[in-house]
Amino acid sequence: MSEPRFEKLAVIGAGTMGIGIAEVFAAGGQDVKVVEISEQVFQNAMSGLKKRLQKRVERGKIRQEFAEKVLKRVRYVPDIRELVDADLVIEAIVEKLDVKQNIFHELAEVTSPNTILASNTSSLSITSIASAARHPERVMGIHFFNPASRMQLVEVVLGAETAPSLAEQVKRWLKELDKEPVIVKDTPGFLVNRIARPFHLEAYRYVQDQIASKEQVDRIMRTAGFRMGPFELQDLIGIDINFAASVSVFEGNFYDARYRPHPLQRQMVEQGAIGRKAGRGHYSYEK
């Protein structure tokens, strides 16, 4: 018996990660539906994608024809009820458990029991998300990293009831898309975000204790071989996303002091200084 193919794909949410994941699928030659309540949000996301692709054309990385094909393969749909025949759906919306559970409950009612439902959450429990859906064995995490088109690693997360055979199928399919998938357990922060907490949080403490400035910390980490320092990386990821991951890992580990978020993270989120997407974060991007 041949292995099922994931040909009818959909992404929930046209934010940075949602449109990035859609780009991965489209660049891999597959059509993808993007569900977004606001068509204007979708159009803005597509405008940004068009600009990114055009820059790659100008640099000689891709051909103009390829860029046009990628854009044509991404289609807007306003309602999840249009995903009735989907083979695989990836949710990429706000990092709030109750909101995700509501989406997965709706998706489970609309789609076939054979449809794989996945969340791009960076740290929330897949088991908790799956609890809201019928047939939780077909729910898993498929966590891309930002920017999804360039970052090779993808975490495939097994919830308590996820069918391991389905996760293996997804892993092989992601390899066909030129990604490096790794199957991980549903533990707070999964693999990368759990390891990354000290990288980010110790950097805050170094600055607070006046051991070094943010610029010095970033420069030293680049000199040590990292492509980006912790503050540069937070601005790229989004300080709001990074803070949400910190809180989730801290709470998921029963408030283990090793993972305690730093007050400056919350302060920056509250003032809207959340990184590149806001024009300011640890550094200014207004120009």
PDB file of C-alpha atoms in Angstrom:
ATOM      1  CA  MET A   1       0.000   0.000   0.000  1.00  0.00           C
ATOM      2  CA  SER A   2       1.387   3.414  -0.984  1.00  0.00           C
ATOM      3  CA  GLU A   3       1.932   6.062   1.667  1.00  0.00           C
ATOM      4  CA  PRO A   4      -0.681   8.845   1.853  1.00  0.00           C
ATOM      5  CA  ARG A   5       0.276  12.066   0.099  1.00  0.00           C
ATOM      6  CA  PHE A   6      -0.218  15.485   1.613  1.00  0.00           C
ATOM      7  CA  GLU A   7      -1.465  17.400  -1.409  1.00  0.00           C
ATOM      8  CA  LYS A   8      -4.357  19.494  -0.095  1.00  0.00           C
ATOM      9  CA  LEU A   9      -2.666  21.769   2.400  1.00  0.00           C
ATOM     10  CA  ALA A  10      -3.911  24.625   4.543  1.00  0.00           C
ATOM     11  CA  VAL A  11      -2.525  27.096   7.072  1.00  0.00           C
ATOM     12  CA  ILE A  12      -4.598  28.901   9.707  1.00  0.00           C
ATOM     13  CA  GLY A  13      -3.358  32.467  10.142  1.00  0.00           C
ATOM     14  CA  ALA A  14      -1.526  34.868   7.838  1.00  0.00           C
ATOM     15  CA  GLY A  15       0.918  36.245  10.365  1.00  0.00           C
ATOM     16  CA  THR A  16       4.683  36.023  10.049  1.00  0.00           C
ATOM     17  CA  MET A  17       4.785  32.275  10.678  1.00  0.00           C
ATOM     18  CA  GLY A  18       1.597  31.435   8.811  1.00  0.00           C
ATOM     19  CA  ILE A  19       2.624  33.090   5.566  1.00  0.00           C
ATOM     20  CA  GLY A  20       6.160  31.749   5.994  1.00  0.00           C
ATOM     21  CA  ILE A  21       4.872  28.176   6.234  1.00  0.00           C
ATOM     22  CA  ALA A  22       2.632  28.761   3.222  1.00  0.00           C
ATOM     23  CA  GLU A  23       5.717  29.940   1.317  1.00  0.00           C
ATOM     24  CA  VAL A  24       7.536  26.701   2.188  1.00  0.00           C
ATOM     25  CA  PHE A  25       4.682  24.638   0.765  1.00  0.00           C
ATOM     26  CA  ALA A  26       4.312  26.801  -2.348  1.00  0.00           C
ATOM     27  CA  ALA A  27       8.057  26.770  -3.015  1.00  0.00           C
ATOM     28  CA  GLY A  28       7.846  22.984  -2.781  1.00  0.00           C
ATOM     29  CA  GLY A  29       5.381  22.981  -5.666  1.00  0.00           C
ATOM     30  CA  GLN A  30       2.186  22.558  -3.666  1.00  0.00           C
ATOM     31  CA  ASP A  31      -0.965  24.679  -3.555  1.00  0.00           C
ATOM     32  CA  VAL A  32      -1.918  25.965  -0.118  1.00  0.00           C
ATOM     33  CA  LYS A  33      -5.000  27.646   1.316  1.00  0.00           C
ATOM     34  CA  VAL A  34      -4.502  30.316   3.973  1.00  0.00           C
ATOM     35  CA  VAL A  35      -7.400  30.915   6.346  1.00  0.00           C
ATOM     36  CA  GLU A  36      -7.494  34.427   7.766  1.00  0.00           C
ATOM     37  CA  ILE A  37     -10.477  36.353   9.150  1.00  0.00           C
ATOM     38  CA  SER A  38      -9.206  39.624   7.680  1.00  0.00           C
ATOM     39  CA  GLU A  39      -8.567  39.626   3.951  1.00  0.00           C
ATOM     40  CA  GLN A  40      -6.552  42.817   4.414  1.00  0.00           C
ATOM     41  CA  VAL A  41      -4.181  40.993   6.781  1.00  0.00           C
ATOM     42  CA  PHE A  42      -3.770  38.310   4.127  1.00  0.00           C
ATOM     43  CA  GLN A  43      -3.116  40.860   1.375  1.00  0.00           C
ATOM     44  CA  ASN A  44      -0.535  42.634   3.535  1.00  0.00           C
ATOM     45  CA  ALA A  45       1.175  39.313   4.181  1.00  0.00           C
ATOM     46  CA  MET A  46       1.209  38.516   0.467  1.00  0.00           C
ATOM     47  CA  SER A  47       2.650  41.952  -0.282  1.00  0.00           C
ATOM     48  CA  GLY A  48       5.489  41.234   2.123  1.00  0.00           C
ATOM     49  CA  LEU A  49       6.040  37.800   0.565  1.00  0.00           C
ATOM     50  CA  LYS A  50       6.149  39.332  -2.907  1.00  0.00           C
ATOM     51  CA  LYS A  51       8.820  41.814  -1.794  1.00  0.00           C
ATOM     52  CA  ARG A  52      10.941  39.069  -0.224  1.00  0.00           C
ATOM     53  CA  LEU A  53      10.733  36.929  -3.346  1.00  0.00           C
ATOM     54  CA  GLN A  54      11.588  39.898  -5.562  1.00  0.00           C
ATOM     55  CA  LYS A  55      14.718  40.588  -3.528  1.00  0.00           C
ATOM     56  CA  ARG A  56      15.785  36.989  -4.074  1.00  0.00           C
ATOM     57  CA  VAL A  57      15.178  37.414  -7.805  1.00  0.00           C
ATOM     58  CA  GLU A  58      17.327  40.554  -7.854  1.00  0.00           C
ATOM     59  CA  ARG A  59      20.129  38.707  -6.056  1.00  0.00           C
ATOM     60  CA  GLY A  60      19.985  35.883  -8.569  1.00  0.00           C
ATOM     61  CA  LYS A  61      18.843  33.324  -5.987  1.00  0.00           C
ATOM     62  CA  ILE A  62      15.644  32.382  -7.833  1.00  0.00           C
ATOM     63  CA  ARG A  63      14.122  33.038 -11.257  1.00  0.00           C
ATOM     64  CA  GLN A  64      11.240  35.452 -11.817  1.00  0.00           C
ATOM     65  CA  GLU A  65       9.058  32.616 -13.108  1.00  0.00           C
ATOM     66  CA  PHE A  66       9.588  30.672  -9.893  1.00  0.00           C
ATOM     67  CA  ALA A  67       8.614  33.675  -7.733  1.00  0.00           C
ATOM     68  CA  GLU A  68       5.403  34.133  -9.718  1.00  0.00           C
ATOM     69  CA  LYS A  69       4.517  30.450  -9.345  1.00  0.00           C
ATOM     70  CA  VAL A  70       5.009  30.611  -5.580  1.00  0.00           C
ATOM     71  CA  LEU A  71       2.617  33.566  -5.300  1.00  0.00           C
ATOM     72  CA  LYS A  72      -0.027  31.874  -7.460  1.00  0.00           C
ATOM     73  CA  ARG A  73       0.017  28.737  -5.312  1.00  0.00           C
ATOM     74  CA  VAL A  74      -1.017  30.622  -2.150  1.00  0.00           C
ATOM     75  CA  ARG A  75      -4.795  31.155  -2.017  1.00  0.00           C
ATOM     76  CA  TYR A  76      -6.929  33.042   0.457  1.00  0.00           C
ATOM     77  CA  VAL A  77      -9.994  31.484   2.080  1.00  0.00           C
ATOM     78  CA  PRO A  78     -12.022  33.265   4.785  1.00  0.00           C
ATOM     79  CA  ASP A  79     -13.582  30.272   6.539  1.00  0.00           C
ATOM     80  CA  ILE A  80     -12.262  26.970   7.892  1.00  0.00           C
ATOM     81  CA  ARG A  81     -15.351  25.277   6.482  1.00  0.00           C
ATOM     82  CA  GLU A  82     -13.582  25.455   3.130  1.00  0.00           C
ATOM     83  CA  LEU A  83     -10.996  22.957   4.441  1.00  0.00           C
ATOM     84  CA  VAL A  84     -13.382  19.997   4.379  1.00  0.00           C
ATOM     85  CA  ASP A  85     -11.167  18.011   1.968  1.00  0.00           C
ATOM     86  CA  ALA A  86      -7.775  19.032   3.418  1.00  0.00           C
ATOM     87  CA  ASP A  87      -5.084  16.396   3.932  1.00  0.00           C
ATOM     88  CA  LEU A  88      -3.102  18.472   6.423  1.00  0.00           C
ATOM     89  CA  VAL A  89      -3.849  21.717   8.272  1.00  0.00           C
ATOM     90  CA  ILE A  90      -1.293  23.701  10.280  1.00  0.00           C
ATOM     91  CA  GLU A  91      -2.510  26.274  12.791  1.00  0.00           C
ATOM     92  CA  ALA A  92      -0.232  29.302  13.253  1.00  0.00           C
ATOM     93  CA  ILE A  93      -2.142  31.796  15.357  1.00  0.00           C
ATOM     94  CA  VAL A  94      -1.674  33.518  18.725  1.00  0.00           C
ATOM     95  CA  GLU A  95       0.067  31.544  21.499  1.00  0.00           C
ATOM     96  CA  LYS A  96      -2.995  31.167  23.737  1.00  0.00           C
ATOM     97  CA  LEU A  97      -4.149  27.679  24.659  1.00  0.00           C
ATOM     98  CA  ASP A  98      -7.886  28.409  24.818  1.00  0.00           C
ATOM     99  CA  VAL A  99      -7.841  30.077  21.403  1.00  0.00           C
ATOM    100  CA  LYS A 100      -5.990  27.144  19.855  1.00  0.00           C
ATOM    101  CA  GLN A 101      -8.335  24.636  21.494  1.00  0.00           C
ATOM    102  CA  ASN A 102     -11.332  26.428  20.008  1.00  0.00           C
ATOM    103  CA  ILE A 103      -9.751  26.305  16.548  1.00  0.00           C
ATOM    104  CA  PHE A 104      -8.946  22.598  16.826  1.00  0.00           C
ATOM    105  CA  HIS A 105     -12.452  21.817  18.026  1.00  0.00           C
ATOM    106  CA  GLU A 106     -13.844  23.559  14.934  1.00  0.00           C
ATOM    107  CA  LEU A 107     -11.318  21.910  12.621  1.00  0.00           C
ATOM    108  CA  ALA A 108     -12.158  18.459  13.971  1.00  0.00           C
ATOM    109  CA  GLU A 109     -15.843  19.058  13.245  1.00  0.00           C
ATOM    110  CA  VAL A 110     -15.209  20.284   9.691  1.00  0.00           C
ATOM    111  CA  THR A 111     -12.458  18.018   8.378  1.00  0.00           C
ATOM    112  CA  SER A 112     -12.222  14.309   7.696  1.00  0.00           C
ATOM    113  CA  PRO A 113     -11.094  12.021  10.576  1.00  0.00           C
ATOM    114  CA  ASN A 114      -8.077  11.267   8.354  1.00  0.00           C
ATOM    115  CA  THR A 115      -7.004  14.900   8.112  1.00  0.00           C
ATOM    116  CA  ILE A 116      -3.817  15.609  10.070  1.00  0.00           C
ATOM    117  CA  LEU A 117      -4.271  18.628  12.313  1.00  0.00           C
ATOM    118  CA  ALA A 118      -1.074  20.306  13.475  1.00  0.00           C
ATOM    119  CA  SER A 119      -0.094  23.301  15.559  1.00  0.00           C
ATOM    120  CA  ASN A 120       2.934  25.476  14.956  1.00  0.00           C
ATOM    121  CA  THR A 121       3.041  26.345  18.670  1.00  0.00           C
ATOM    122  CA  SER A 122       6.539  26.887  20.006  1.00  0.00           C
ATOM    123  CA  SER A 123       5.845  25.685  23.548  1.00  0.00           C
ATOM    124  CA  LEU A 124       2.183  24.980  24.382  1.00  0.00           C
ATOM    125  CA  SER A 125       1.203  21.400  25.168  1.00  0.00           C
ATOM    126  CA  ILE A 126       0.115  19.434  22.090  1.00  0.00           C
ATOM    127  CA  THR A 127      -1.730  17.033  24.389  1.00  0.00           C
ATOM    128  CA  SER A 128      -3.788  19.926  25.775  1.00  0.00           C
ATOM    129  CA  ILE A 129      -4.516  21.281  22.304  1.00  0.00           C
ATOM    130  CA  ALA A 130      -5.509  17.820  21.040  1.00  0.00           C
ATOM    131  CA  SER A 131      -7.916  17.328  23.944  1.00  0.00           C
ATOM    132  CA  ALA A 132     -10.363  19.693  22.224  1.00  0.00           C
ATOM    133  CA  ALA A 133     -10.474  17.651  18.996  1.00  0.00           C
ATOM    134  CA  ARG A 134     -12.179  14.456  17.962  1.00  0.00           C
ATOM    135  CA  HIS A 135      -9.640  11.790  16.997  1.00  0.00           C
ATOM    136  CA  PRO A 136      -6.699  13.294  18.956  1.00  0.00           C
ATOM    137  CA  GLU A 137      -4.462  10.618  17.482  1.00  0.00           C
ATOM    138  CA  ARG A 138      -4.251  12.722  14.300  1.00  0.00           C
ATOM    139  CA  VAL A 139      -3.194  15.907  16.157  1.00  0.00           C
ATOM    140  CA  MET A 140       0.505  16.808  16.459  1.00  0.00           C
ATOM    141  CA  GLY A 141       2.876  19.725  16.587  1.00  0.00           C
ATOM    142  CA  ILE A 142       4.720  20.793  13.438  1.00  0.00           C
ATOM    143  CA  HIS A 143       6.898  23.633  14.683  1.00  0.00           C
ATOM    144  CA  PHE A 144       8.705  25.672  12.049  1.00  0.00           C
ATOM    145  CA  PHE A 145      11.213  28.322  13.069  1.00  0.00           C
ATOM    146  CA  ASN A 146      11.348  31.910  11.863  1.00  0.00           C
ATOM    147  CA  PRO A 147      12.009  32.561   9.015  1.00  0.00           C
ATOM    148  CA  ALA A 148      10.293  29.333   7.955  1.00  0.00           C
ATOM    149  CA  SER A 149      11.603  29.514   4.385  1.00  0.00           C
ATOM    150  CA  ARG A 150      15.246  29.563   5.513  1.00  0.00           C
ATOM    151  CA  MET A 151      15.351  27.640   8.790  1.00  0.00           C
ATOM    152  CA  GLN A 152      15.861  23.944   8.124  1.00  0.00           C
ATOM    153  CA  LEU A 153      14.887  22.485  11.494  1.00  0.00           C
ATOM    154  CA  VAL A 154      11.251  21.507  12.114  1.00  0.00           C
ATOM    155  CA  GLU A 155      10.059  19.923  15.362  1.00  0.00           C
ATOM    156  CA  VAL A 156       7.422  17.205  14.916  1.00  0.00           C
ATOM    157  CA  VAL A 157       5.844  16.918  18.357  1.00  0.00           C
ATOM    158  CA  LEU A 158       4.053  13.827  19.621  1.00  0.00           C
ATOM    159  CA  GLY A 159       1.131  14.461  21.950  1.00  0.00           C
ATOM    160  CA  ALA A 160       0.056  11.764  24.421  1.00  0.00           C
ATOM    161  CA  GLU A 161      -2.308  10.247  21.839  1.00  0.00           C
ATOM    162  CA  THR A 162      -0.590  11.148  18.552  1.00  0.00           C
ATOM    163  CA  ALA A 163      -0.204   8.133  16.277  1.00  0.00           C
ATOM    164  CA  PRO A 164       3.571   7.607  15.837  1.00  0.00           C
ATOM    165  CA  SER A 165       3.026   6.287  12.294  1.00  0.00           C
ATOM    166  CA  LEU A 166       1.453   9.595  11.252  1.00  0.00           C
ATOM    167  CA  ALA A 167       4.369  11.530  12.732  1.00  0.00           C
ATOM    168  CA  GLU A 168       6.777   9.359  10.731  1.00  0.00           C
ATOM    169  CA  GLN A 169       4.819  10.073   7.549  1.00  0.00           C
ATOM    170  CA  VAL A 170       4.976  13.811   8.227  1.00  0.00           C
ATOM    171  CA  LYS A 171       8.706  13.545   8.932  1.00  0.00           C
ATOM    172  CA  ARG A 172       9.363  11.881   5.553  1.00  0.00           C
ATOM    173  CA  TRP A 173       7.204  14.456   3.775  1.00  0.00           C
ATOM    174  CA  LEU A 174       9.064  17.366   5.401  1.00  0.00           C
ATOM    175  CA  LYS A 175      12.335  15.886   4.196  1.00  0.00           C
ATOM    176  CA  GLU A 176      10.926  16.024   0.662  1.00  0.00           C
ATOM    177  CA  LEU A 177      10.452  19.770   1.265  1.00  0.00           C
ATOM    178  CA  ASP A 178      14.185  19.997   2.066  1.00  0.00           C
ATOM    179  CA  LYS A 179      13.654  20.401   5.809  1.00  0.00           C
ATOM    180  CA  GLU A 180      15.395  18.673   8.720  1.00  0.00           C
ATOM    181  CA  PRO A 181      12.556  17.308  10.875  1.00  0.00           C
ATOM    182  CA  VAL A 182      13.114  15.813  14.315  1.00  0.00           C
ATOM    183  CA  ILE A 183      10.454  13.951  16.295  1.00  0.00           C
ATOM    184  CA  VAL A 184      10.248  15.113  19.919  1.00  0.00           C
ATOM    185  CA  LYS A 185       8.054  14.423  22.927  1.00  0.00           C
ATOM    186  CA  ASP A 186       5.419  16.802  24.226  1.00  0.00           C
ATOM    187  CA  THR A 187       7.540  18.337  26.969  1.00  0.00           C
ATOM    188  CA  PRO A 188       7.474  22.049  27.974  1.00  0.00           C
ATOM    189  CA  GLY A 189       9.369  23.979  25.317  1.00  0.00           C
ATOM    190  CA  PHE A 190       9.885  20.790  23.297  1.00  0.00           C
ATOM    191  CA  LEU A 191      13.556  20.610  22.306  1.00  0.00           C
ATOM    192  CA  VAL A 192      14.764  23.974  21.014  1.00  0.00           C
ATOM    193  CA  ASN A 193      12.829  26.360  23.242  1.00  0.00           C
ATOM    194  CA  ARG A 194      13.783  24.459  26.369  1.00  0.00           C
ATOM    195  CA  ILE A 195      17.467  24.563  25.453  1.00  0.00           C
ATOM    196  CA  ALA A 196      17.172  28.207  24.377  1.00  0.00           C
ATOM    197  CA  ARG A 197      15.790  29.530  27.674  1.00  0.00           C
ATOM    198  CA  PRO A 198      19.226  29.913  29.352  1.00  0.00           C
ATOM    199  CA  PHE A 199      20.612  31.486  26.166  1.00  0.00           C
ATOM    200  CA  HIS A 200      18.010  34.254  26.322  1.00  0.00           C
ATOM    201  CA  LEU A 201      17.424  34.631  30.054  1.00  0.00           C
ATOM    202  CA  GLU A 202      21.070  34.702  31.133  1.00  0.00           C
ATOM    203  CA  ALA A 203      21.642  37.449  28.570  1.00  0.00           C
ATOM    204  CA  TYR A 204      19.035  39.606  30.338  1.00  0.00           C
ATOM    205  CA  ARG A 205      20.706  38.948  33.687  1.00  0.00           C
ATOM    206  CA  TYR A 206      24.139  39.857  32.340  1.00  0.00           C
ATOM    207  CA  VAL A 207      22.798  43.227  31.194  1.00  0.00           C
ATOM    208  CA  GLN A 208      20.853  43.796  34.417  1.00  0.00           C
ATOM    209  CA  ASP A 209      23.957  43.078  36.483  1.00  0.00           C
ATOM    210  CA  GLN A 210      25.916  45.491  34.241  1.00  0.00           C
ATOM    211  CA  ILE A 211      28.410  42.814  33.260  1.00  0.00           C
ATOM    212  CA  ALA A 212      28.010  43.777  29.601  1.00  0.00           C
ATOM    213  CA  SER A 213      25.771  45.790  27.301  1.00  0.00           C
ATOM    214  CA  LYS A 214      23.324  44.202  24.876  1.00  0.00           C
ATOM    215  CA  GLU A 215      25.620  45.108  21.980  1.00  0.00           C
ATOM    216  CA  GLN A 216      28.593  43.491  23.713  1.00  0.00           C
ATOM    217  CA  VAL A 217      26.675  40.297  24.508  1.00  0.00           C
ATOM    218  CA  ASP A 218      25.516  39.947  20.903  1.00  0.00           C
ATOM    219  CA  ARG A 219      28.987  40.667  19.513  1.00  0.00           C
ATOM    220  CA  ILE A 220      30.656  38.162  21.839  1.00  0.00           C
ATOM    221  CA  MET A 221      28.155  35.421  20.966  1.00  0.00           C
ATOM    222  CA  ARG A 222      28.693  36.017  17.221  1.00  0.00           C
ATOM    223  CA  THR A 223      32.449  35.841  17.802  1.00  0.00           C
ATOM    224  CA  ALA A 224      31.886  32.510  19.584  1.00  0.00           C
ATOM    225  CA  GLY A 225      30.258  31.103  16.455  1.00  0.00           C
ATOM    226  CA  PHE A 226      26.557  31.918  16.839  1.00  0.00           C
ATOM    227  CA  ARG A 227      24.991  33.509  13.757  1.00  0.00           C
ATOM    228  CA  MET A 228      23.089  35.958  15.981  1.00  0.00           C
ATOM    229  CA  GLY A 229      23.352  37.061  19.568  1.00  0.00           C
ATOM    230  CA  PRO A 230      20.401  36.595  21.966  1.00  0.00           C
ATOM    231  CA  PHE A 231      19.070  40.149  21.697  1.00  0.00           C
ATOM    232  CA  GLU A 232      19.324  40.249  17.903  1.00  0.00           C
ATOM    233  CA  LEU A 233      17.587  36.889  17.751  1.00  0.00           C
ATOM    234  CA  GLN A 234      14.773  37.996  20.056  1.00  0.00           C
ATOM    235  CA  ASP A 235      14.130  41.009  17.841  1.00  0.00           C
ATOM    236  CA  LEU A 236      13.899  38.696  14.832  1.00  0.00           C
ATOM    237  CA  ILE A 237      11.634  36.143  16.543  1.00  0.00           C
ATOM    238  CA  GLY A 238       9.502  38.764  18.266  1.00  0.00           C
ATOM    239  CA  ILE A 239       9.961  39.564  21.949  1.00  0.00           C
ATOM    240  CA  ASP A 240       6.275  38.814  22.534  1.00  0.00           C
ATOM    241  CA  ILE A 241       6.722  35.307  21.103  1.00  0.00           C
ATOM    242  CA  ASN A 242       9.926  34.800  23.083  1.00  0.00           C
ATOM    243  CA  PHE A 243       8.249  35.961  26.301  1.00  0.00           C
ATOM    244  CA  ALA A 244       5.261  33.659  25.727  1.00  0.00           C
ATOM    245  CA  ALA A 245       7.652  30.735  25.259  1.00  0.00           C
ATOM    246  CA  SER A 246       9.501  31.680  28.454  1.00  0.00           C
ATOM    247  CA  VAL A 247       6.265  31.783  30.460  1.00  0.00           C
ATOM    248  CA  SER A 248       5.060  28.501  28.989  1.00  0.00           C
ATOM    249  CA  VAL A 249       8.307  26.644  29.759  1.00  0.00           C
ATOM    250  CA  PHE A 250       8.421  28.134  33.285  1.00  0.00           C
ATOM    251  CA  GLU A 251       4.830  27.122  34.077  1.00  0.00           C
ATOM    252  CA  GLY A 252       5.155  23.758  32.328  1.00  0.00           C
ATOM    253  CA  ASN A 253       8.121  22.879  34.529  1.00  0.00           C
ATOM    254  CA  PHE A 254       6.160  23.707  37.692  1.00  0.00           C
ATOM    255  CA  TYR A 255       7.897  27.049  38.169  1.00  0.00           C
ATOM    256  CA  ASP A 256      11.429  25.690  38.169  1.00  0.00           C
ATOM    257  CA  ALA A 257      13.633  28.722  38.927  1.00  0.00           C
ATOM    258  CA  ARG A 258      15.977  27.798  36.064  1.00  0.00           C
ATOM    259  CA  TYR A 259      13.318  28.911  33.584  1.00  0.00           C
ATOM    260  CA  ARG A 260      11.959  32.009  35.355  1.00  0.00           C
ATOM    261  CA  PRO A 261      11.211  34.764  32.778  1.00  0.00           C
ATOM    262  CA  HIS A 262      12.910  38.114  33.197  1.00  0.00           C
ATOM    263  CA  PRO A 263      10.816  41.210  34.120  1.00  0.00           C
ATOM    264  CA  LEU A 264      12.341  43.176  31.227  1.00  0.00           C
ATOM    265  CA  GLN A 265      10.750  40.741  28.763  1.00  0.00           C
ATOM    266  CA  ARG A 266       7.267  41.569  30.042  1.00  0.00           C
ATOM    267  CA  GLN A 267       8.038  45.282  30.242  1.00  0.00           C
ATOM    268  CA  MET A 268       9.095  45.397  26.594  1.00  0.00           C
ATOM    269  CA  VAL A 269       5.977  43.505  25.524  1.00  0.00           C
ATOM    270  CA  GLU A 270       3.759  45.891  27.508  1.00  0.00           C
ATOM    271  CA  GLN A 271       5.308  48.934  25.826  1.00  0.00           C
ATOM    272  CA  GLY A 272       5.049  47.395  22.357  1.00  0.00           C
ATOM    273  CA  ALA A 273       8.791  47.204  21.780  1.00  0.00           C
ATOM    274  CA  ILE A 274       8.606  43.651  20.443  1.00  0.00           C
ATOM    275  CA  GLY A 275      11.280  43.616  17.758  1.00  0.00           C
ATOM    276  CA  ARG A 276      11.667  44.138  14.047  1.00  0.00           C
ATOM    277  CA  LYS A 277       7.979  43.740  13.235  1.00  0.00           C
ATOM    278  CA  ALA A 278       7.219  46.735  15.492  1.00  0.00           C
ATOM    279  CA  GLY A 279      10.179  48.835  14.312  1.00  0.00           C
ATOM    280  CA  ARG A 280      11.793  48.689  17.744  1.00  0.00           C
ATOM    281  CA  GLY A 281      12.862  46.152  20.313  1.00  0.00           C
ATOM    282  CA  HIS A 282      16.292  45.754  21.822  1.00  0.00           C
ATOM    283  CA  TYR A 283      17.418  47.781  18.802  1.00  0.00           C
ATOM    284  CA  SER A 284      15.709  50.355  16.595  1.00  0.00           C
ATOM    285  CA  TYR A 285      14.535  49.416  13.084  1.00  0.00           C
ATOM    286  CA  GLU A 286      12.497  52.512  12.278  1.00  0.00           C
ATOM    287  CA  LYS A 287      14.822  53.522   9.442  1.00  0.00           C
TER     288      LYS A 287
END
